[in-house]
Short mmCIF file of C-alpha atoms and ligand atoms in Angstrom, two decimals:
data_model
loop_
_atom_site.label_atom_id
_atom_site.label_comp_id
_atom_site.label_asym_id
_atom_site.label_seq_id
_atom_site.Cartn_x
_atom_site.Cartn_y
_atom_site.Cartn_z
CA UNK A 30 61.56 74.86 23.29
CA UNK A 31 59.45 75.81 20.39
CA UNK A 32 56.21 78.32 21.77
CA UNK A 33 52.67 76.25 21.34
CA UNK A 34 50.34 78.30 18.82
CA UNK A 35 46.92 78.46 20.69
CA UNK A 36 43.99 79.45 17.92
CA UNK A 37 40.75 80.83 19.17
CA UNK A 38 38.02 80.72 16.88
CA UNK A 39 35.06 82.92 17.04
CA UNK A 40 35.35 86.48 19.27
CA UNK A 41 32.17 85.71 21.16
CA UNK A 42 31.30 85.27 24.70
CA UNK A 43 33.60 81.94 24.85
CA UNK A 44 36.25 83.06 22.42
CA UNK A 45 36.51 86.58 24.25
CA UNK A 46 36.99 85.27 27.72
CA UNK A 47 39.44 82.42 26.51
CA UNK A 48 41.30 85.21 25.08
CA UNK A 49 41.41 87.77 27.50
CA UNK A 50 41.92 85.01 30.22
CA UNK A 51 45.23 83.55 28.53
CA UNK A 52 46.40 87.36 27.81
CA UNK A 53 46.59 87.65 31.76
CA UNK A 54 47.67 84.38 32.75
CA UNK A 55 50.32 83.40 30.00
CA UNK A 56 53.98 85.58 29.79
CA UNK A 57 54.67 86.55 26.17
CA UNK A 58 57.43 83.76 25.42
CA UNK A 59 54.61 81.17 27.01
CA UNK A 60 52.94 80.86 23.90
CA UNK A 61 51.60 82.21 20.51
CA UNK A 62 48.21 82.94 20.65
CA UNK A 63 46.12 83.84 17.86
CA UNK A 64 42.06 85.11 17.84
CA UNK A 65 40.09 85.02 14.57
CA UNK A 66 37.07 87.01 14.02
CA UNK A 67 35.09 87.02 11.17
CA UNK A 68 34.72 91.08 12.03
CA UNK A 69 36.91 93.73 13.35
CA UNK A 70 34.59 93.76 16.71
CA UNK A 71 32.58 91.70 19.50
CA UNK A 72 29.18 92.19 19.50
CA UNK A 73 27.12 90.94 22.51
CA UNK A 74 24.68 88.75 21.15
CA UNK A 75 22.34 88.58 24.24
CA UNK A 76 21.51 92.39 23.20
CA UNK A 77 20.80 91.62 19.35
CA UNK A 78 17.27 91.57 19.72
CA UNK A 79 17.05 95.09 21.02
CA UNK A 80 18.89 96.14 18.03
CA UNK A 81 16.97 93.51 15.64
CA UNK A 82 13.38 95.69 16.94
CA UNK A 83 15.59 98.90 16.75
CA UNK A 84 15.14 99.77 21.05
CA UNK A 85 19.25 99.97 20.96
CA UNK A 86 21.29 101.08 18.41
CA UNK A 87 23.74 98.51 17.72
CA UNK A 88 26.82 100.59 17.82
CA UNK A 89 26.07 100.06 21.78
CA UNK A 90 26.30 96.28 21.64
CA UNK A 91 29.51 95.97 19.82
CA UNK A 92 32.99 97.16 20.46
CA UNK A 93 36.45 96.92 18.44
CA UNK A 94 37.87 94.05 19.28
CA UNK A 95 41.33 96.15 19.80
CA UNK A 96 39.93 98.29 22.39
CA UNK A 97 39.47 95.27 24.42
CA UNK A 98 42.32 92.76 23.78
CA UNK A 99 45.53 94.02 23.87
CA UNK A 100 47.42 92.89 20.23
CA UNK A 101 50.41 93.27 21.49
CA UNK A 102 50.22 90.31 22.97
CA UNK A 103 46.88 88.30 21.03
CA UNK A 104 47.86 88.42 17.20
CA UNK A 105 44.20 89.03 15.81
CA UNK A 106 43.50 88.04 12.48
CA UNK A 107 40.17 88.78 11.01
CA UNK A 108 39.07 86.85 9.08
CA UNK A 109 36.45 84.17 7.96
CA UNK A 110 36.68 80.43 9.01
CA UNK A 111 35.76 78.00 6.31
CA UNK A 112 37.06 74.79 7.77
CA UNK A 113 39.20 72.73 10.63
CA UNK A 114 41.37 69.85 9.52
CA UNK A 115 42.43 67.95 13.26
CA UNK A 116 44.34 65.48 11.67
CA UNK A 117 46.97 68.53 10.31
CA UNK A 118 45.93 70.57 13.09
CA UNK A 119 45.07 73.48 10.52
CA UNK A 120 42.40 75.85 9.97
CA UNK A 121 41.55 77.07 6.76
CA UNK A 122 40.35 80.39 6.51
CA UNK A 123 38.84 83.00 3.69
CA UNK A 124 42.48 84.14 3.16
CA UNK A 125 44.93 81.66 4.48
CA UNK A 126 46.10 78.47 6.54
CA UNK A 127 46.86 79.07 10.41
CA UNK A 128 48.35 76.05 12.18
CA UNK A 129 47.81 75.03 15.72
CA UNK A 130 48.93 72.84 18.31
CA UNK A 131 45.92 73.64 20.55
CA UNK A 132 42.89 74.82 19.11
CA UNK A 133 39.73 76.43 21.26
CA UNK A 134 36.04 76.83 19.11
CA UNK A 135 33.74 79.00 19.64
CA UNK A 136 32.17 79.79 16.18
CA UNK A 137 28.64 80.29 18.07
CA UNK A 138 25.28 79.14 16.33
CA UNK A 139 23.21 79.00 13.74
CA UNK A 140 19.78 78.92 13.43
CA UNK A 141 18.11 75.20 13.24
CA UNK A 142 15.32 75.38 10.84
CA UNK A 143 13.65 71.78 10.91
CA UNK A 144 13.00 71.57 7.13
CA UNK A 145 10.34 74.22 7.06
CA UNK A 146 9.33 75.12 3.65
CA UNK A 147 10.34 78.35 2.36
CA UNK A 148 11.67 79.08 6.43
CA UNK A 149 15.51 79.46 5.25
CA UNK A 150 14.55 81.31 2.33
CA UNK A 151 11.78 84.14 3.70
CA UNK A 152 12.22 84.09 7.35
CA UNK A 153 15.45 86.23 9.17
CA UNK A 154 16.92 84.98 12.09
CA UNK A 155 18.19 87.48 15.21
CA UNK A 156 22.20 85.83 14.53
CA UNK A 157 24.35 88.77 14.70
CA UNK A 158 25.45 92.51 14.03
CA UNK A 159 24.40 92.81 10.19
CA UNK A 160 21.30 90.77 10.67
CA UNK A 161 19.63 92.29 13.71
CA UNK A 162 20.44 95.26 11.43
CA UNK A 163 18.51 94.20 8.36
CA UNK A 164 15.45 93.20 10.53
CA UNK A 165 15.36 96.95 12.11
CA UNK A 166 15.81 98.15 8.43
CA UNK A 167 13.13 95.75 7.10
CA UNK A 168 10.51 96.34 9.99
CA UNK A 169 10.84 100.51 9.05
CA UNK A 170 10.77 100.06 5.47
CA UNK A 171 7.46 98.13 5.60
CA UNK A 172 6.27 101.01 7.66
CA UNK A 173 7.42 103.43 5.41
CA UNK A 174 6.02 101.51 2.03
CA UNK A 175 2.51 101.09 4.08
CA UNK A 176 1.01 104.65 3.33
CA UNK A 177 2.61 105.15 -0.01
CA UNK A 178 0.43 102.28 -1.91
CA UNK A 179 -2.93 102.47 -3.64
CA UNK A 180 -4.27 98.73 -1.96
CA UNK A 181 -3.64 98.47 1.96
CA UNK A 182 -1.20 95.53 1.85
CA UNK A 183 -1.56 94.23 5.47
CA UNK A 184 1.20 91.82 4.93
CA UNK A 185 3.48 94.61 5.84
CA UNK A 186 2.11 95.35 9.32
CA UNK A 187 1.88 91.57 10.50
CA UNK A 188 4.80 90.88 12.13
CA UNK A 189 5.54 87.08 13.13
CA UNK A 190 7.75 85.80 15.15
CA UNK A 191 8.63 81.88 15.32
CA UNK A 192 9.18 80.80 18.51
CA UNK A 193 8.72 81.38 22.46
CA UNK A 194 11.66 80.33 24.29
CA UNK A 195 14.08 82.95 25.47
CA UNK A 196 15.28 84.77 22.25
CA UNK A 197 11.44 84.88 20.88
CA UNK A 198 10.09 86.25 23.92
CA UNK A 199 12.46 89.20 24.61
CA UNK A 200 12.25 90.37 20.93
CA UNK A 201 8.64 90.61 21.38
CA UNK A 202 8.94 92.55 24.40
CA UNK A 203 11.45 94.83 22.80
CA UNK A 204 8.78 95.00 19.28
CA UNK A 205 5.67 96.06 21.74
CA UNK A 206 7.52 99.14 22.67
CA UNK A 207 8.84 99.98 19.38
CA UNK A 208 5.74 99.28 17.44
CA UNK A 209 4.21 102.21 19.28
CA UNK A 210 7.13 104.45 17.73
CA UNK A 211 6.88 103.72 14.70
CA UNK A 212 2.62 103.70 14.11
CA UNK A 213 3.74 107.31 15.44
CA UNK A 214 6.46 108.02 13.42
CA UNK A 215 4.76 106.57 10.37
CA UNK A 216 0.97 107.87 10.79
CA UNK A 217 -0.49 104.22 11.37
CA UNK A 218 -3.35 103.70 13.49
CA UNK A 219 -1.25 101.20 16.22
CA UNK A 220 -4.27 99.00 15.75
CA UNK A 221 -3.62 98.19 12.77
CA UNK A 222 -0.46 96.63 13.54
CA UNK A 223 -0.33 92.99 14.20
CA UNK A 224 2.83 91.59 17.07
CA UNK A 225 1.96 87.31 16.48
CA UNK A 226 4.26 84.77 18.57
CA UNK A 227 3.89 81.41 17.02
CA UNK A 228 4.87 78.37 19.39
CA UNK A 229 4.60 75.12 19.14
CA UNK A 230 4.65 73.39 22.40
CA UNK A 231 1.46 74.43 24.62
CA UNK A 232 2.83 77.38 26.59
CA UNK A 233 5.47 79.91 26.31
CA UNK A 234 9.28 80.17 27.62
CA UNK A 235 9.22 75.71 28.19
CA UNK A 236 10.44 75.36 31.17
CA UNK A 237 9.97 78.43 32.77
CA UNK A 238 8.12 78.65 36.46
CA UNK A 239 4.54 79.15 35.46
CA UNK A 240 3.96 82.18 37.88
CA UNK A 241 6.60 84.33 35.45
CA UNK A 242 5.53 83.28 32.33
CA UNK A 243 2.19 84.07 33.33
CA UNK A 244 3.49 87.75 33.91
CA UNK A 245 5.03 87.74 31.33
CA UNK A 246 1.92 86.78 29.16
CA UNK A 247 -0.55 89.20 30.63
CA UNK A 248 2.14 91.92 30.16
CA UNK A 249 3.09 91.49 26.25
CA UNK A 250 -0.64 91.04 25.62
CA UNK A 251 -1.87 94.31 27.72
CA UNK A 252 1.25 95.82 25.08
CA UNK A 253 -0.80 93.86 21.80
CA UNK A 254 1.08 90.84 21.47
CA UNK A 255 -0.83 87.73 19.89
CA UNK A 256 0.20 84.70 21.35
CA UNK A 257 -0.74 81.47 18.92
CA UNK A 258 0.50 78.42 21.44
CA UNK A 259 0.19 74.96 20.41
CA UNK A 260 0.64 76.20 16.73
CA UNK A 261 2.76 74.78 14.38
CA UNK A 262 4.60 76.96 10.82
CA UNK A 263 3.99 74.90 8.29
CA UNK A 264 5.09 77.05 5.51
CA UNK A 265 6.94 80.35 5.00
CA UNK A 266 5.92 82.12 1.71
CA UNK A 267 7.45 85.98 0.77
CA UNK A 268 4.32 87.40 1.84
CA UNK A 269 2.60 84.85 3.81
CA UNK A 270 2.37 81.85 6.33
CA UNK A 271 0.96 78.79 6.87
CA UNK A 272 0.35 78.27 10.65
CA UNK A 273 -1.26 74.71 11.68
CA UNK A 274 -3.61 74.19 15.32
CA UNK A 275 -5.89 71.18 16.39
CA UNK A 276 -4.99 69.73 12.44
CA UNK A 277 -6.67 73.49 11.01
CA UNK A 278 -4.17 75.39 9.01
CA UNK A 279 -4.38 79.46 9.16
CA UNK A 280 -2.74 81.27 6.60
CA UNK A 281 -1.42 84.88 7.75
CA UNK A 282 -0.17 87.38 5.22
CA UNK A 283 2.93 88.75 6.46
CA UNK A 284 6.53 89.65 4.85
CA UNK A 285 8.26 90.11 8.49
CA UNK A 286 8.72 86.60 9.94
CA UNK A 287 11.48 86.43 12.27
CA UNK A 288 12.79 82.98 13.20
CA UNK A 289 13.69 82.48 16.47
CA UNK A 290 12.69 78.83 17.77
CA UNK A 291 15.91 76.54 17.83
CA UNK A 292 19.26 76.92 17.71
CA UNK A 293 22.42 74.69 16.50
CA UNK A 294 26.17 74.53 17.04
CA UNK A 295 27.91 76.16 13.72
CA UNK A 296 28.43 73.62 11.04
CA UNK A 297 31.78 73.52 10.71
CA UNK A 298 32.16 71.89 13.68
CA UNK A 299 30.26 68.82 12.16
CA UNK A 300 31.85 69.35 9.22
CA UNK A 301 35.12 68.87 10.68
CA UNK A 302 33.82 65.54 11.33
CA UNK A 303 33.41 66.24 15.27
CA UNK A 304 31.48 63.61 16.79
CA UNK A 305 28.04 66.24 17.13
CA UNK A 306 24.94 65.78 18.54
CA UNK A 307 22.15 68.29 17.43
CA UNK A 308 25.17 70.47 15.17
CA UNK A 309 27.11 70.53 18.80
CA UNK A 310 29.90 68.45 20.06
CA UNK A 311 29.50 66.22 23.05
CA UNK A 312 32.80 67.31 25.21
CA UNK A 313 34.94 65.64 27.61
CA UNK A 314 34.72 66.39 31.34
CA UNK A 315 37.33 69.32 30.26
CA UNK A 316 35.86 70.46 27.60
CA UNK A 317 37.81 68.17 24.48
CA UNK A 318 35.93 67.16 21.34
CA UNK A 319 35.77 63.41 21.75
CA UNK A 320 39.24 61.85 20.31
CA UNK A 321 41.23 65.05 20.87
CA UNK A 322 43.71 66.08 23.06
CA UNK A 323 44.49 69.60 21.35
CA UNK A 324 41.46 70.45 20.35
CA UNK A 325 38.84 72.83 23.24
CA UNK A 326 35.24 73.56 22.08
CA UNK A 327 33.51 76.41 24.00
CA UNK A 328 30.24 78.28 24.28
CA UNK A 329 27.20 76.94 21.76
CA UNK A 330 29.21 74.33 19.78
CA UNK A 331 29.34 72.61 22.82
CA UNK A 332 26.92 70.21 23.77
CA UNK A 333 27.35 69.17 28.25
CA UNK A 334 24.55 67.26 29.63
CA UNK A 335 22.93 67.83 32.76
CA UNK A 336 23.39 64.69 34.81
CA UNK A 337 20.48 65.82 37.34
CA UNK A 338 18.00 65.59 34.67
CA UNK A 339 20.08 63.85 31.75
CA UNK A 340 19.48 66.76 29.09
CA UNK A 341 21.86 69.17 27.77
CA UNK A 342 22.56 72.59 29.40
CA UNK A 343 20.51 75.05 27.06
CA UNK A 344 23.33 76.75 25.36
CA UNK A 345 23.70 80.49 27.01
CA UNK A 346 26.40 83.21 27.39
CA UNK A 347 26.55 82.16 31.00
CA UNK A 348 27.74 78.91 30.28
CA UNK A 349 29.87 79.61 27.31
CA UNK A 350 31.86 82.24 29.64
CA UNK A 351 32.37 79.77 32.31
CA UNK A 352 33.39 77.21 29.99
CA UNK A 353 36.14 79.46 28.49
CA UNK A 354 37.67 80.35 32.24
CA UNK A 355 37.81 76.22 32.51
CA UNK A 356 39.49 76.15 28.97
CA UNK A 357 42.03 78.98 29.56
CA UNK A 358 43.31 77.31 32.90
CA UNK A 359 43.89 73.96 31.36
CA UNK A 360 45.78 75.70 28.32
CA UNK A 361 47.94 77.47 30.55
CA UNK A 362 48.47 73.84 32.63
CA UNK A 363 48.73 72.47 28.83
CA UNK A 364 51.33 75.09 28.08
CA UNK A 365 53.47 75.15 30.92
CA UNK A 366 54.05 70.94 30.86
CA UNK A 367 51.41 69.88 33.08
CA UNK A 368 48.53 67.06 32.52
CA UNK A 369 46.35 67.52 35.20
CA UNK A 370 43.29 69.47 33.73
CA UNK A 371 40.30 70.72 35.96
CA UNK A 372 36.99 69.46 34.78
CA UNK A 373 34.47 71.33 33.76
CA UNK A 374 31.63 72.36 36.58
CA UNK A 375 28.31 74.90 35.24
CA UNK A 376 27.29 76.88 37.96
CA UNK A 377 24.36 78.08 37.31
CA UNK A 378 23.57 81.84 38.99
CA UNK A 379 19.98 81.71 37.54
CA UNK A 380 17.94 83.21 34.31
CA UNK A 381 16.38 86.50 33.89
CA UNK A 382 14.59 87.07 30.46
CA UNK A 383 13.68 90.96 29.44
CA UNK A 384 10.39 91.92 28.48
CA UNK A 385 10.68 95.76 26.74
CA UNK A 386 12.00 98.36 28.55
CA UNK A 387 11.70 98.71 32.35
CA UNK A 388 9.95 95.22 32.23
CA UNK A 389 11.72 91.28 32.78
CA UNK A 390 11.30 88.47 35.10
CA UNK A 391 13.73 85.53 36.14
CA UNK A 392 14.86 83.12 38.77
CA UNK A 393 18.62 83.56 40.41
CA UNK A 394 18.93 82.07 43.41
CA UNK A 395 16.01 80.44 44.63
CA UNK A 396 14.21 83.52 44.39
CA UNK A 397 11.75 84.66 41.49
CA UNK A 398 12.12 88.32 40.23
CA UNK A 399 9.66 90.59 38.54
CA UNK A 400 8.90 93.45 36.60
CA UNK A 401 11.51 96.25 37.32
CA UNK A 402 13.58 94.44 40.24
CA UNK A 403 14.54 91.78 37.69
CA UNK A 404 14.94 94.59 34.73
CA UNK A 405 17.74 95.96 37.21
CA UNK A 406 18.96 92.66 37.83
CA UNK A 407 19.64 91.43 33.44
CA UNK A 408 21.21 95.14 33.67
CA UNK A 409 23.62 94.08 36.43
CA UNK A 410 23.77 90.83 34.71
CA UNK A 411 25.09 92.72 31.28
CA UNK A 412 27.40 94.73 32.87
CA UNK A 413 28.93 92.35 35.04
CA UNK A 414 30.11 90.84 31.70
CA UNK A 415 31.46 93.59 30.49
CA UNK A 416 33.51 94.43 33.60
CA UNK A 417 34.87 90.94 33.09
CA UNK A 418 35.85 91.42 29.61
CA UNK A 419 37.27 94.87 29.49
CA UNK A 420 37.17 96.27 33.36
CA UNK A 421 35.78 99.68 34.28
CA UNK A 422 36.51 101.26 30.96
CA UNK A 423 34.61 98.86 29.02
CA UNK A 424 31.92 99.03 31.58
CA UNK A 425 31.52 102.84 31.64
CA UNK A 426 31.33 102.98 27.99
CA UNK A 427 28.96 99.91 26.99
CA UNK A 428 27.18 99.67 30.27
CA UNK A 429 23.72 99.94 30.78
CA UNK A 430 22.57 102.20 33.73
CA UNK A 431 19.26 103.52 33.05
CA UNK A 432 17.59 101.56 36.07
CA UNK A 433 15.42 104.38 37.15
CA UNK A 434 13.28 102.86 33.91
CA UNK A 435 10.27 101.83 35.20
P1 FAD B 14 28.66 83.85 19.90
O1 FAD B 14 28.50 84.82 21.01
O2 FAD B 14 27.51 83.67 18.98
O3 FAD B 14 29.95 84.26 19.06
C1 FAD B 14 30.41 83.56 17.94
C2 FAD B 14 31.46 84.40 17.24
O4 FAD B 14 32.02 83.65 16.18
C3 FAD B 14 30.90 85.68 16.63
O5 FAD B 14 31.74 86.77 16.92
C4 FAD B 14 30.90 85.39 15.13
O6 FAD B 14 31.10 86.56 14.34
C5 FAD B 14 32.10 84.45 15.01
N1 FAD B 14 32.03 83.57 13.86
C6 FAD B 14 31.01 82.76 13.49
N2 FAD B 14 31.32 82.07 12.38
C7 FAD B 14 32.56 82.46 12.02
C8 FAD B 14 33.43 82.09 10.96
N3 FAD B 14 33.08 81.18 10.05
N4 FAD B 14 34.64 82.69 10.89
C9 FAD B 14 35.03 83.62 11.81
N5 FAD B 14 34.24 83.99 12.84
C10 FAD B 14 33.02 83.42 12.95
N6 FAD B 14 22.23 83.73 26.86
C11 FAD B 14 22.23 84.08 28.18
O7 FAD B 14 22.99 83.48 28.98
N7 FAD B 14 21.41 85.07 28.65
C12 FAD B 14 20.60 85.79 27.82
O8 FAD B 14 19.89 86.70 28.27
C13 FAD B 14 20.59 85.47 26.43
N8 FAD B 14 19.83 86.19 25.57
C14 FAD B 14 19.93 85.94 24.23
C15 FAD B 14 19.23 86.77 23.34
C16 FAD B 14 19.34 86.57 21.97
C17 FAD B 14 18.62 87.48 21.02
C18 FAD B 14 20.15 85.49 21.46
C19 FAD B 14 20.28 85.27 19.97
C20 FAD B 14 20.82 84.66 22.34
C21 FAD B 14 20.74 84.88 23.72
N9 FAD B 14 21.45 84.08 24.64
C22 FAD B 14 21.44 84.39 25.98
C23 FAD B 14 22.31 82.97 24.16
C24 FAD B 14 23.75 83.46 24.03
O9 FAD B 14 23.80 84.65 23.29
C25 FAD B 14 24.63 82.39 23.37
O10 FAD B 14 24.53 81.21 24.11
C26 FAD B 14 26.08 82.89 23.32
O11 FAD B 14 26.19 84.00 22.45
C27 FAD B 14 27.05 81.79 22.86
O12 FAD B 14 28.35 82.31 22.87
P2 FAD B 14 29.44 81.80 21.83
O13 FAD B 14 30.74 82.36 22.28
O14 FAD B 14 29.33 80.33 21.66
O15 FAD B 14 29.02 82.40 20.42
#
């Protein structure tokens, strides 16, 4: 009997744990299975902002993705996905066709940017390794350029970030301590410096039990942050914006706005011509794009709704793990003849969102965490992943065990 070729798109959180998952479960004459990457390494995105305000370098956040999976058994191919066709069950990449008869996606997000003028253009978004990078780079430079000009160009010390859910929030926890360093570093009165958070809806982290987000607000703002709730960007110029409250617009010079308010399943899932709802695809109870029997979508091009409340699960590297344990079972079931494949049940452990260094709050359990006990508890979080994805190696070198940090 001919071996199936599994093809895992996207060495993310979902991707990763598909992969290593099948490498354990499946015997080498099970199957062909195949990851492509658009890089030689993982990176773990829930870190990116600490390397986007330059707390962590990212060197710590990513490994090769050959340290981790062993190719003797995965055939990695890196390379760039441009497009799926299900009907020849083929993907076409940068530098060639693969073929599949079962196909898992997990090509991650993109940043959903509402039609903002001049937002796709000026504004960066925290997406990955080479981005979180230019950010860093960008932030410095601004620095450096600031005493070296004849006007006083405040535009370059106005930092903005779009955005107070979970991904704003943490980077301007991680800027407030960095800020510091660099006004040091770059003989700048730190008063000088502007930290704004721009949200629209009326409070930060939506959502979020109102006891923690009111530590966290009182926190960032004893470390400078500006909080504008209630406040909508209108407009994103090179060296300006154009914030709107109450129907009165504000315009804020600033070159450094960082886009972090909304995210969206990659497009070539919709391109595809998955049936998608907000850039994601609605799956089956086991995790199949509508219509397809071959064809797995995993971490945040996957849209599952919440029955309890009838919204979608906020996408997360929690769920996108858990999803890919639920897809590697039913490809090995898949694989080895069977039909009967386990549906698809989120169990959610809880959230816990970092504020700088030493500083986070979050819910697991029933129980609300603060300050340094929950700091402890996102580092146990993070390194509980990476003793899932590469054992006690992995964990020893990547881990995070600087708990003392108050
Ligand atoms: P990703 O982890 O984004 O991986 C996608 C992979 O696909 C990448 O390796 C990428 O290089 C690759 N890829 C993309 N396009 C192509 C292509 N065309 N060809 C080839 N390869 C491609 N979630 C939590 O649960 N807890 C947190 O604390 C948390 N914090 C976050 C902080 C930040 C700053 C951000 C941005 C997100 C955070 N999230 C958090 C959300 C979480 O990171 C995502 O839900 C998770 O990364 C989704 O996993 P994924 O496998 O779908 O995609």
């Amino acid at each position: 009997m001919k071996r199936p070729n599994i093809v895992i798109l996207g060495a993310g959180y979902g991707g990763m744990i598909t992969t290593v998952r099948l490498q354990k479960m499946l015997g080498a004459n099970e199957a062909n299975v195949t990851l492509v990457n658009k890089h030689n390494y993982h990176y773990q995105t829930t870190w990116l902002h600490e390397n986007a305000a330059g707390t962590l370098h990212h060197d710590k956040t990513r490994m090769k993705i050959s340290d981790v999976v062993d190719t003797n058994k995965i055939n990695f191919v890196q390379d760039t996905v441009l497009s799926i066709n299900s009907d020849e069950k083929k993907v076409k990449l940068e530098n060639g066709d693969l073929e599949y008869d079962y196909l898992v996606v997990g090509l991650g997000f993109e940043a959903a940017t509402f039609g903002i003028s001049g937002l796709k253009e000026n504004a960066f978004t925290i997406s990955n390794i080479n981005s979180a990078r230019m950010i860093r780079e960008h932030i410095e430079y601004n620095f450096a350029k600031y005493n070296n000009e004849k006007e006083e160009r405040q535009d370059r010390l106005n930092i903005v970030v779009g955005g107070a859910g979970f991904t704003g929030i943490e980077f301007v926890g991680e800027l407030a301590n960095r800020v510091p360093e660099l006004c040091e570093e770059y003989d700048i009165p730190r008063e000088k410096v502007r930290i704004m958070n721009v949200e629209a809806s009326p409070s930060v982290l939506p959502g979020f039990d109102e006891e923690l987000v009111e530590y966290a607000m009182n926190l960032l703002e004893g470390k400078g942050v500006e909080f504008k709730t209630g406040t909508m960007i209108k407009e994103v110029h090179e060296d300006k914006i154009l914030v709107e409250k109450d129907e009165q617009q504000e315009e804020i010079p600033t070159n450094t706005v960082v886009w972090a308010a909304g995210v969206r399943g990659n497009s070539i899932v919709e391109e595809a011509g998955f049936e998608t709802a907000r850039g994601r695809v609605k799956v089956s109870d086991t995790l199949l794009a509508p219509g397809h029997d071959d064809v797995f979508i995993v971490g945040d091009c996957a849209l599952i709704m919440n029955e309890e409340n009838d919204r979608p699960y906020p996408p997360t590297a929690q769920i996108a793990m858990q999803e890919a344990e639920n897809v590697a079972h039913n490809l090995k079931v898949l694989v080895r003849g069977g039909s009967d494949l386990e549906p698809f049940e989120p169990h959610l452990k809880g959230t816990v969102a970092s504020l700088g260094e030493g500083q986070a709050i979050g819910v697991v359990g029933d129980k609300k965490l603060f300050g340094w006990t929950a700091s402890v508890m996102k580092k146990v979080i993070d390194n509980r992943y990476l003793f899932m994805l590469g054992g006690v190696g992995l964990l020893l070198k990547k881990g995070k065990f600087n708990i003392f940090t108050k």
